[in-house]
CSV table of C-alpha atoms and ligand atoms in Angstrom, one decimal:
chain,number,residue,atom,x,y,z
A,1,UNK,CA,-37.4,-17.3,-11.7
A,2,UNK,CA,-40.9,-17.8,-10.6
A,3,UNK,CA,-41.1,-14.1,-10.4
A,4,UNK,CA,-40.0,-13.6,-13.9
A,5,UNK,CA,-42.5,-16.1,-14.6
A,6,UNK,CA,-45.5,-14.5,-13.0
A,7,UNK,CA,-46.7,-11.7,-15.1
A,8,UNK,CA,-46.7,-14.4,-18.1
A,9,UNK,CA,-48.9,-16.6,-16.6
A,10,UNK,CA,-52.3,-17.0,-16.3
A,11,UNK,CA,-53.3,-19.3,-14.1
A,12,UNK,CA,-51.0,-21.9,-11.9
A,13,UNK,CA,-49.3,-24.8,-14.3
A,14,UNK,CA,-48.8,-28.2,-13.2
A,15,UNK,CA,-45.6,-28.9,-11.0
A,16,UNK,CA,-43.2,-30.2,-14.0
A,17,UNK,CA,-44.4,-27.4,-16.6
A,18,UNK,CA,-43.2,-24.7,-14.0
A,19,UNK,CA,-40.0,-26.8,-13.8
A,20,UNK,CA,-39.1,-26.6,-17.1
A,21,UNK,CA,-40.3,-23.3,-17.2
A,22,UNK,CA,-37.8,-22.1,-14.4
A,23,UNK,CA,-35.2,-24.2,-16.4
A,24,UNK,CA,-35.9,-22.6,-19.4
A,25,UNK,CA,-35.9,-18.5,-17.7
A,26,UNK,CA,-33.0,-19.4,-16.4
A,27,UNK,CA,-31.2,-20.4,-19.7
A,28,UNK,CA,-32.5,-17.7,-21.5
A,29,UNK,CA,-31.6,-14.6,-18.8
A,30,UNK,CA,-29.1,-16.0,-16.2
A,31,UNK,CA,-26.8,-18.5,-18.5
A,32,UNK,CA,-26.9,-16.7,-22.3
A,33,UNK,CA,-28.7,-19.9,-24.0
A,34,UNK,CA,-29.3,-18.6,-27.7
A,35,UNK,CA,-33.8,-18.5,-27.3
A,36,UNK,CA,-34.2,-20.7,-30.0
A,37,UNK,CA,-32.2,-23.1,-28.2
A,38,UNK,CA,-33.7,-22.6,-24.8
A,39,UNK,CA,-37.0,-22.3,-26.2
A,40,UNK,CA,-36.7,-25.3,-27.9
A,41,UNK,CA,-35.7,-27.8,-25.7
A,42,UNK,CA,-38.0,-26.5,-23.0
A,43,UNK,CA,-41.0,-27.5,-25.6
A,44,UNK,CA,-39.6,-30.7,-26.0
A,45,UNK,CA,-39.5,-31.6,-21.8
A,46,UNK,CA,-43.0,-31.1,-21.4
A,47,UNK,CA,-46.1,-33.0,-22.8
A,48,UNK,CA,-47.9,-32.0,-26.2
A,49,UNK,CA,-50.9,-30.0,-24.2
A,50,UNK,CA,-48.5,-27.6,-22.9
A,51,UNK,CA,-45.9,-27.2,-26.0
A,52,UNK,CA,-47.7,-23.9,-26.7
A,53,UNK,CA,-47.7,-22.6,-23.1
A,54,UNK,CA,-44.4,-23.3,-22.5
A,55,UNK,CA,-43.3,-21.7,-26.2
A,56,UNK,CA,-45.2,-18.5,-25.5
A,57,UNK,CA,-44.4,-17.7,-22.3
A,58,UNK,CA,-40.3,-18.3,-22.5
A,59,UNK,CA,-40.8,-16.3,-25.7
A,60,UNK,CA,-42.2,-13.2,-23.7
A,61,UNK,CA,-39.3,-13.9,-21.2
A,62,UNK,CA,-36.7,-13.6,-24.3
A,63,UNK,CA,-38.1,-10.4,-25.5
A,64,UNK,CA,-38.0,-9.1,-21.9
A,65,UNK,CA,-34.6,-10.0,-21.7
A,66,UNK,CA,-32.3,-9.0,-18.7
A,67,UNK,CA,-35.4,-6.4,-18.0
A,68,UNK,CA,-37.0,-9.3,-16.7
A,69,UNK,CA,-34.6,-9.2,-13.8
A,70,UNK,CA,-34.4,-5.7,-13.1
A,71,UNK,CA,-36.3,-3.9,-10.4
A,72,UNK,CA,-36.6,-8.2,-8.9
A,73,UNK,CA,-35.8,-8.4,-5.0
A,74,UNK,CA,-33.5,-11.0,-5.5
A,75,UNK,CA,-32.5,-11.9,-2.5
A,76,UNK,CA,-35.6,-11.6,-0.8
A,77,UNK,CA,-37.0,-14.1,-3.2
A,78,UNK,CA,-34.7,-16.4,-3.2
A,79,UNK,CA,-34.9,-16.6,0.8
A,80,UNK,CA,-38.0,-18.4,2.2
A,81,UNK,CA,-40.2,-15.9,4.3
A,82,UNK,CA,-39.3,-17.9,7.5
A,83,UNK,CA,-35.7,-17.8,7.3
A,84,UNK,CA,-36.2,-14.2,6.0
A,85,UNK,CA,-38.2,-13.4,9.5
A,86,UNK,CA,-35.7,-15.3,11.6
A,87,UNK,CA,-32.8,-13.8,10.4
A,88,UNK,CA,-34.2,-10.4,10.5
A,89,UNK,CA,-35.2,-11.1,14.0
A,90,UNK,CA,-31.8,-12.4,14.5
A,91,UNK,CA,-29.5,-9.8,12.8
A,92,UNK,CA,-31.6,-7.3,11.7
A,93,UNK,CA,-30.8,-5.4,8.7
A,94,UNK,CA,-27.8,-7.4,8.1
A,95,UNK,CA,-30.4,-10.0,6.9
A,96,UNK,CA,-29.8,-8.2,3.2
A,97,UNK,CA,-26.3,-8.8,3.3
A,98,UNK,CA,-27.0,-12.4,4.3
A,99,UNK,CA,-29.1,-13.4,1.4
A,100,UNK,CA,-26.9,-11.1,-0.9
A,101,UNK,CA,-23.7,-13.5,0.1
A,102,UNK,CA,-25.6,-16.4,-0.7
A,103,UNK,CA,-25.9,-15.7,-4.8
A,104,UNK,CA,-22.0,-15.7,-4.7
A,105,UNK,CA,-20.2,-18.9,-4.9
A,106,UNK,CA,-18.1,-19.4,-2.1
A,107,UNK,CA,-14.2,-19.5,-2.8
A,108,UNK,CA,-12.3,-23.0,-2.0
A,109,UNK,CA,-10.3,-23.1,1.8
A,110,UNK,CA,-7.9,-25.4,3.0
A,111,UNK,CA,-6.3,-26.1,5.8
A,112,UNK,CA,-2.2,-27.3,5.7
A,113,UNK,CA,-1.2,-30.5,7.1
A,114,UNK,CA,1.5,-29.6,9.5
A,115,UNK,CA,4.8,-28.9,7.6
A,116,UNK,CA,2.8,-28.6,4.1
A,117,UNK,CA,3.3,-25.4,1.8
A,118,UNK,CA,0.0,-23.7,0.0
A,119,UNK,CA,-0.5,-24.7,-3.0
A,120,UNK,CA,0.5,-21.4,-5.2
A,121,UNK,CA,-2.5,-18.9,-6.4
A,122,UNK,CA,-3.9,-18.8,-2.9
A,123,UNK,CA,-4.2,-16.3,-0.3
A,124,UNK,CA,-3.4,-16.7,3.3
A,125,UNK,CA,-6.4,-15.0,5.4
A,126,UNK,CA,-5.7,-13.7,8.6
A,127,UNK,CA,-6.6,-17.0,10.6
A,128,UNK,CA,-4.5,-19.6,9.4
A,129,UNK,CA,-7.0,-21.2,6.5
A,130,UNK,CA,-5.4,-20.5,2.7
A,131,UNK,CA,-8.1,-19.2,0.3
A,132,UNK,CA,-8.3,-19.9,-3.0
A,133,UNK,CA,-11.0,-18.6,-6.2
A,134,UNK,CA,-14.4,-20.4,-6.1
A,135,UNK,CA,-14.0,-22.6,-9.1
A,136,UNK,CA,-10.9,-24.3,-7.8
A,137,UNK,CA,-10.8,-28.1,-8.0
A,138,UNK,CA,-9.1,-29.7,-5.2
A,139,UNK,CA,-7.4,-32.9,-6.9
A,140,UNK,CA,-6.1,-30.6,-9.5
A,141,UNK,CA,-3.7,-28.4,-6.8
A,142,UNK,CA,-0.9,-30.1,-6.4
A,143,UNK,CA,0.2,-31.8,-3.2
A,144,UNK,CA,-3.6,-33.0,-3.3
A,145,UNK,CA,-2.6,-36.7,-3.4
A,146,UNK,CA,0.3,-36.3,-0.9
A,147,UNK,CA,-2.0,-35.2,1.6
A,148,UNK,CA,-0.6,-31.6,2.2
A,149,UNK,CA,-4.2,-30.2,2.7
A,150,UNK,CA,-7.9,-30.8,3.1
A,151,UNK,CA,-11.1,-28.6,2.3
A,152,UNK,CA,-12.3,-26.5,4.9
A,153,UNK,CA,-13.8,-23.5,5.0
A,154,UNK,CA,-12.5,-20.9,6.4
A,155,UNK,CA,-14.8,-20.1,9.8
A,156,UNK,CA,-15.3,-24.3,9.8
A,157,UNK,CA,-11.6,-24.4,10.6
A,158,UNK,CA,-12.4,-22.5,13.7
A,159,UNK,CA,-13.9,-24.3,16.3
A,160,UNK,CA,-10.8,-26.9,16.6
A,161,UNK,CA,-8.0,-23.8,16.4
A,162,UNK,CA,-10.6,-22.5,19.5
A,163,UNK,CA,-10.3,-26.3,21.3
A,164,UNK,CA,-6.6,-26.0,21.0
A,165,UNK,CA,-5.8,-29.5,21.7
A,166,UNK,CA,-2.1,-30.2,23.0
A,167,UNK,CA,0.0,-32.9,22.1
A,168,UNK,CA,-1.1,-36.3,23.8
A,169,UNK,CA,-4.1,-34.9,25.5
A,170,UNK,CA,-7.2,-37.2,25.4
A,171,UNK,CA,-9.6,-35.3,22.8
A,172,UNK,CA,-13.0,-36.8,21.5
A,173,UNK,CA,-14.4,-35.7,18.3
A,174,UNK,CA,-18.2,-36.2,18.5
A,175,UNK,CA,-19.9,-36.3,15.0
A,176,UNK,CA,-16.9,-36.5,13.4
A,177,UNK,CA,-16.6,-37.5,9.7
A,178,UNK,CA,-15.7,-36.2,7.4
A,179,UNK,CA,-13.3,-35.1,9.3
A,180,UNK,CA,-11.7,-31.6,8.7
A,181,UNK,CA,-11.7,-31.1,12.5
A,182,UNK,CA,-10.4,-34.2,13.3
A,183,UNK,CA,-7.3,-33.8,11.1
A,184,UNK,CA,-6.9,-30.4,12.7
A,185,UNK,CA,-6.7,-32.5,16.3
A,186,UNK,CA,-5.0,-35.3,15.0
A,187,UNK,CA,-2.4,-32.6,13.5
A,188,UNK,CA,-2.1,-30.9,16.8
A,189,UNK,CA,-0.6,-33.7,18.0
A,190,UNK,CA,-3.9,-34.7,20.0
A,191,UNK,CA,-4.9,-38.5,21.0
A,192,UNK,CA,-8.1,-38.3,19.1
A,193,UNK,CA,-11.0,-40.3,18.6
A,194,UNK,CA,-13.3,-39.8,16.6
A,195,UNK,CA,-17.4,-40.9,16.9
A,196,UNK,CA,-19.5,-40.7,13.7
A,197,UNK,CA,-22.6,-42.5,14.1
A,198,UNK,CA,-22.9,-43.3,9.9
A,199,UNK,CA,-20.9,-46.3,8.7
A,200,UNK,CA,-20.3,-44.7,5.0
A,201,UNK,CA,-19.2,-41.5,6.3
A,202,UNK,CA,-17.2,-43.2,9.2
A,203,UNK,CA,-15.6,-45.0,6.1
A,204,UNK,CA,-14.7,-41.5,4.2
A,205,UNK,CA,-13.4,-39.8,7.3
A,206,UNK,CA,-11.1,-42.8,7.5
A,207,UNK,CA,-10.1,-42.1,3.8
A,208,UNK,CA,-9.3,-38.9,4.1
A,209,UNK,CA,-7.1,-39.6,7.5
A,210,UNK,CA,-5.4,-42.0,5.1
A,211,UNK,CA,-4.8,-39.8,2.5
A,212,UNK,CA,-3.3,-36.8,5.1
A,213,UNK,CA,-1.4,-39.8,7.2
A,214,UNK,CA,-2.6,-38.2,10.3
A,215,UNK,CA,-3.8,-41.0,13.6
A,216,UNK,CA,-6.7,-41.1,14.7
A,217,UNK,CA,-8.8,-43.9,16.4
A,218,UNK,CA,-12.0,-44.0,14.7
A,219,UNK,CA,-15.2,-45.3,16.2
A,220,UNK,CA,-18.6,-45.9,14.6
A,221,UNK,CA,-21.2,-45.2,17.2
A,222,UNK,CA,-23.7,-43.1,18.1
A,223,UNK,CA,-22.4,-40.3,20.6
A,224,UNK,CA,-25.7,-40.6,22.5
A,225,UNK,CA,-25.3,-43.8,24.3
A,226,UNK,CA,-21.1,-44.4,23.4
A,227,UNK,CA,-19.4,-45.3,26.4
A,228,UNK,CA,-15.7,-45.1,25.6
A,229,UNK,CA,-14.5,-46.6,29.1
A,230,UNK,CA,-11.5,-45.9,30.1
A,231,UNK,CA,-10.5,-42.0,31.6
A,232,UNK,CA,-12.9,-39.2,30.8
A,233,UNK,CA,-11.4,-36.8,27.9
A,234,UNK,CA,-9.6,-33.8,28.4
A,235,UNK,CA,-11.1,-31.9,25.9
A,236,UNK,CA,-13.7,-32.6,23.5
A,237,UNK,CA,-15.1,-31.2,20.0
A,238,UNK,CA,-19.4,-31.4,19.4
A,239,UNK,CA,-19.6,-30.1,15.6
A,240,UNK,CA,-23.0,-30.9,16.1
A,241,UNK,CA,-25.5,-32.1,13.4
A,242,UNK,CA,-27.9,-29.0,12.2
A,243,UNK,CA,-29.9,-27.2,9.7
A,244,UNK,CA,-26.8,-26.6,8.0
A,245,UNK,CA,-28.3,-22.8,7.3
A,246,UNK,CA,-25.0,-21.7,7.4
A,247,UNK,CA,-23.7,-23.4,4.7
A,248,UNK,CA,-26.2,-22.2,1.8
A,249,UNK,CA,-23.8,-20.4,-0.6
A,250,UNK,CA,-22.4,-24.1,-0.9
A,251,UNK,CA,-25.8,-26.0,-0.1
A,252,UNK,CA,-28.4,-23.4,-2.4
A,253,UNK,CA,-30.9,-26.4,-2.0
A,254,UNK,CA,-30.8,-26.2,2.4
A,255,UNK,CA,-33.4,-23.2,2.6
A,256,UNK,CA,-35.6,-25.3,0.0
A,257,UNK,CA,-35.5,-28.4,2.1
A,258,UNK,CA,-35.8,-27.1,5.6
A,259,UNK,CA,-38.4,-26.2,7.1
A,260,UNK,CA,-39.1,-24.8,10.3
A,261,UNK,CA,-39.8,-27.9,12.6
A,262,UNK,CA,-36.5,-28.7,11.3
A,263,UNK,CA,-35.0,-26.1,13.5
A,264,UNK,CA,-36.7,-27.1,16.9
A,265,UNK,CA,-35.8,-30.6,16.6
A,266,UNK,CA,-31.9,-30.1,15.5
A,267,UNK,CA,-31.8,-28.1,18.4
A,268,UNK,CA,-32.8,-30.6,20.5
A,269,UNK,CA,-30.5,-32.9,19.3
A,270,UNK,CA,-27.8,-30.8,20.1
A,271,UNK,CA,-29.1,-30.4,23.6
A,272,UNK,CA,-28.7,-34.2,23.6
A,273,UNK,CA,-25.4,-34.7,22.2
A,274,UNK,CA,-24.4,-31.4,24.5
A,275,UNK,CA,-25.4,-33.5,27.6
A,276,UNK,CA,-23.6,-36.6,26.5
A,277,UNK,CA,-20.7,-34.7,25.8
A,278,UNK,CA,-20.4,-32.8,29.4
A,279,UNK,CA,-20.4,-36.8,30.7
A,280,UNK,CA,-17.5,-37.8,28.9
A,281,UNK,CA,-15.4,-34.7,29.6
A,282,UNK,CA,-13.0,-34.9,32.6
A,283,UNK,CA,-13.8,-32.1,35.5
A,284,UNK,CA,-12.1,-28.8,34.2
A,285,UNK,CA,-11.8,-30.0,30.5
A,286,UNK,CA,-12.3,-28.3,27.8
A,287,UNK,CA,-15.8,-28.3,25.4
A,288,UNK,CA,-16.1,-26.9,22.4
A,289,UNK,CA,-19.7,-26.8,20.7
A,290,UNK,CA,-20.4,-26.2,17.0
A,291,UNK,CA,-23.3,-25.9,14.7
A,292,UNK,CA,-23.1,-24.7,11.0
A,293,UNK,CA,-26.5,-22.7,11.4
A,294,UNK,CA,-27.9,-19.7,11.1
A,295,UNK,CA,-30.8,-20.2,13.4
A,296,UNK,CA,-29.9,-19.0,17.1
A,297,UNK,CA,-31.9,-21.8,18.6
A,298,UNK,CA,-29.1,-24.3,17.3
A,299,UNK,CA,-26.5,-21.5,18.8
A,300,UNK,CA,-26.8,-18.6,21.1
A,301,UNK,CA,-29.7,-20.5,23.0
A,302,UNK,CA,-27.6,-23.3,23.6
A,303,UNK,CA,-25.4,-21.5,26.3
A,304,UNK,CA,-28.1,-21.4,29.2
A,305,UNK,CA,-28.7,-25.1,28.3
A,306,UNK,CA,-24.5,-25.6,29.2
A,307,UNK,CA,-24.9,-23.4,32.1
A,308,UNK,CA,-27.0,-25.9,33.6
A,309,UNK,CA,-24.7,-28.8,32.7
A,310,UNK,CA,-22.2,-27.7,34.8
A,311,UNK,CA,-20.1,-26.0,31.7
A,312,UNK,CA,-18.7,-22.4,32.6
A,313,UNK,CA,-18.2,-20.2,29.1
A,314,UNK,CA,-14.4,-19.6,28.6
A,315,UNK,CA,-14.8,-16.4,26.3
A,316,UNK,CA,-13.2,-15.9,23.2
A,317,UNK,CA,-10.3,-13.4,23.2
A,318,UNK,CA,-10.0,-11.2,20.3
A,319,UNK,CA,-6.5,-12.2,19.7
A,320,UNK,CA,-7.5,-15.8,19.0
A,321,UNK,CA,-9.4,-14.3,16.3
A,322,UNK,CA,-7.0,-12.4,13.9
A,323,UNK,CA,-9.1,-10.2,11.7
A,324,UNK,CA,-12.3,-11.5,13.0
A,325,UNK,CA,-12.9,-10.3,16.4
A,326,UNK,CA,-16.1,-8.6,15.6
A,327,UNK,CA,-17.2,-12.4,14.9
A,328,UNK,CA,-16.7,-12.6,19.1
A,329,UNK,CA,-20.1,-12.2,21.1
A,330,UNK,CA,-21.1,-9.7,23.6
A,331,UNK,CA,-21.3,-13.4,26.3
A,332,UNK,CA,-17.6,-14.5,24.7
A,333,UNK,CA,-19.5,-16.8,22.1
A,334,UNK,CA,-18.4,-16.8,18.2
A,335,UNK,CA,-20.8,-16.1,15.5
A,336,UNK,CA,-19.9,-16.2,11.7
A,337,UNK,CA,-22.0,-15.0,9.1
A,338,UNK,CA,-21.7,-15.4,5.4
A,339,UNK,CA,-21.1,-11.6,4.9
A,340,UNK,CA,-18.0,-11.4,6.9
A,341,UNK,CA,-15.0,-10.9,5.1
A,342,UNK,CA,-17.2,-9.6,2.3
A,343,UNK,CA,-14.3,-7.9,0.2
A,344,UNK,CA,-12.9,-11.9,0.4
A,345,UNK,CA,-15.8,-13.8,-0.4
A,346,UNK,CA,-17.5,-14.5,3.0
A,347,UNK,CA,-17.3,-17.2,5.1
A,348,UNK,CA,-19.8,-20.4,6.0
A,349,UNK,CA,-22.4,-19.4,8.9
A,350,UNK,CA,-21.2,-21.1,12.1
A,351,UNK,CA,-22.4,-20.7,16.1
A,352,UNK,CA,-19.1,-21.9,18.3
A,353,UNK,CA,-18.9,-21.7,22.1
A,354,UNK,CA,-15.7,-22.6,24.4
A,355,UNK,CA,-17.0,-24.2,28.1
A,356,UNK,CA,-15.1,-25.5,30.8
A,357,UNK,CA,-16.6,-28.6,33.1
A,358,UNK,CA,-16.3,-27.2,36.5
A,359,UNK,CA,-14.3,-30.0,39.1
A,360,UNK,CA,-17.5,-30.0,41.3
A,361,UNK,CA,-20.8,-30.3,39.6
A,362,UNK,CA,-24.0,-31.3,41.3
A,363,UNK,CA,-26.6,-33.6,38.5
B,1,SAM,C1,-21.8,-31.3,11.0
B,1,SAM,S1,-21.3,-32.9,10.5
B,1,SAM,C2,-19.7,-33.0,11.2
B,1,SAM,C3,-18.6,-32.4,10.3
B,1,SAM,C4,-17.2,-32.8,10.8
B,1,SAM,N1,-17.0,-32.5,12.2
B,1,SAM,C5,-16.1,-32.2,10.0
B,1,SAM,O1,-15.5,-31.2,10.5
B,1,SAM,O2,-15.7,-32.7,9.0
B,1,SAM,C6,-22.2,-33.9,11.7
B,1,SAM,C7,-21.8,-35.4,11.7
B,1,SAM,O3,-22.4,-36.0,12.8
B,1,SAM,C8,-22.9,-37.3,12.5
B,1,SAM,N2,-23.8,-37.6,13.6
B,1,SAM,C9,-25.1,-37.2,13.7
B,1,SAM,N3,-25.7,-37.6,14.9
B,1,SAM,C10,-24.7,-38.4,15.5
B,1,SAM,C11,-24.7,-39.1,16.7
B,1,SAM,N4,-25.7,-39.1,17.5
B,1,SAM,N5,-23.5,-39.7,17.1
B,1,SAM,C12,-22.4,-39.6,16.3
B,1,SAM,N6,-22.4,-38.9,15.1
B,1,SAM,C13,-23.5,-38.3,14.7
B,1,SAM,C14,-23.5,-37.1,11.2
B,1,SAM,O4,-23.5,-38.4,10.5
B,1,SAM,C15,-22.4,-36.2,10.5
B,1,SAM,O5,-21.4,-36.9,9.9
């Protein structure tokens, strides 16, 4: 909007006028607001000293109409230059098709308690999760309140399927609420527990256990300094916190609010909680790290860090990845991108990688 804005203006308004005149582009060109309408109530939000600015320039941007727009890069502007650069480093042209599937709102997955049937009007994709038109409000499909399903997106459903947790093995889910992925363990038939260092989220991952009537033991803590007792795990799930840059087309505020020392010190977080998690797993258990992020310092970088923790990579076979083995990395990594699946409405950005301790490691 800004950019529709900019050929009216003469010089810089302060912060709130620009607000209202955002608002008020947007009502006129993106949602169909009648002008006199959109024109109107934009006068009225701002003080008396800028009633004429605001008039005359939204004015301008109603006689443009949907010209306004044309010609626009939109999804170069609506991407920060930073995450423009990184991306491109990262993925190269494919930055394009990024931004592009973040101006589409992302359709509504869930994942099927075990024995539960889809609600109708969905469609099954290829790796289990059942897909359903963005819009879609959860509590209104039935079997909602019987717990036959929770929200998860589709490649957010993968890192526990890749974890394959067997009935009665020890599994630890690190950063755990609200808990799609511990319901996936719990439904697997794991012993889980669960560590989310937040009280209130602790509070709704234990709601949502409730409501799908899946075990779990829960433990508020913070996965840093938790020490469970008891024998190590055999396998153990780190959806670690992150810039969440993967998550955009359902989070359009994330590249607003991050910034680029954000990047640095998620990542060394993770580091962190990757340590702390190679301590609790049993020699030759199973790790499996996660990050919703775009950035590759919160992903790919992380594998040398596990190398030198004493976790092997256990690569990814394409047949654990029905229609998405072109998501599997050259190392044996996974690496989801919003413009996958783009004829099915995409998927959340996610970095996942599969290590196994090895029996003999020397700190
Ligand atoms: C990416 S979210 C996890 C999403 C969750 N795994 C799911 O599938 O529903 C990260 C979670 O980790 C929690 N967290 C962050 N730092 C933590 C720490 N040091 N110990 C435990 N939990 C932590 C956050 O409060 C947040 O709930």
């Amino acid at each position: 909007m800004d950019a529709v804005l900019e050929p009216f203006l003469r010089r810089e308004p302060p912060g709130p006028v620009r607000t209202v005149l955002r608002l008020g582009a947007a009502e006129l060109l993106l949602l169909g607001t009648p002008a006199h309408a959109a024109v109107g109530s934009a006068v009225d939000l701002v003080p008396k000293p800028f009633a004429g600015l605001v008039n005359a320039v939204l004015r301008r941007v109603a006689e443009a109409g949907p010209a306004a727009l044309a010609g626009l890069e939109a999804e170069r502007l609506d991407t920060p230059a930073w995450l423009w650069s990184a991306w491109h480093a990262a993925y190269g042209p494919a930055v394009r098709d990024i931004a592009a599937a973040h101006r589409q709102e992302a359709p509504l997955d869930l994942s099927l308690a075990p024995g539960a049937a889809p609600p109708e009007g969905g469609e099954a994709l290829p790796t289990g999760s059942h897909r359903y038109p963005a819009g879609t409000r959860v509590t209104e499909l039935a079997g909602f309140a019987e717990g036959g399903f929770w929200v998860q997106d589709a490649a957010a459903a993968l890192p526990a399927q890749l974890l394959a947790a067997r009935p009665g093995e020890r599994v630890a889910d690190l950063c755990a609420a609200p808990g799609g992925k511990t319901a996936q363990l719990a439904a697997a038939g794991a012993a889980v527990t669960a560590v989310e260092r937040d009280p209130k989220r602790a509070a709704r991952l234990q709601e949502n256990l409730t409501r799908l009537r899946l075990p779990a033991e829960l433990v508020v803590a913070d996965a840093l300094r938790w020490e469970p007792g008891g024998a190590a795990f055999d396998a153990i799930l780190l959806d670690a916190p992150c810039t969440a840059t993967g998550t955009i087309r359902r989070h359009p505020d994330v590249p607003h609010l991050k910034r680029p020392k954000d990047v640095g010190a998620a990542a060394g977080l993770q580091r962190e909680l990757l340590a702390a998690a190679a301590r609790l797993l049993a020699p030759g258990g199973r790790l499996v790290l996660a990050t919703c992020s775009l950035q590759p310092e919160e992903g790919e970088a992380h594998l040398a860090a596990a190398a030198a923790l004493g976790l092997a990579l256990d690569p990814v076979r394409p047949e654990e990845l029905p229609g998405l083995a072109g998501a599997i990395t050259a190392e044996g990594a996974v690496r989801t991108r919003p413009n996958l699946w783009p004829d099915r409405g995409g998927m959340d950005g996610f970095f996942m990688a599969r290590f196994r301790k090895a029996r003999f490691h020397k700190e």
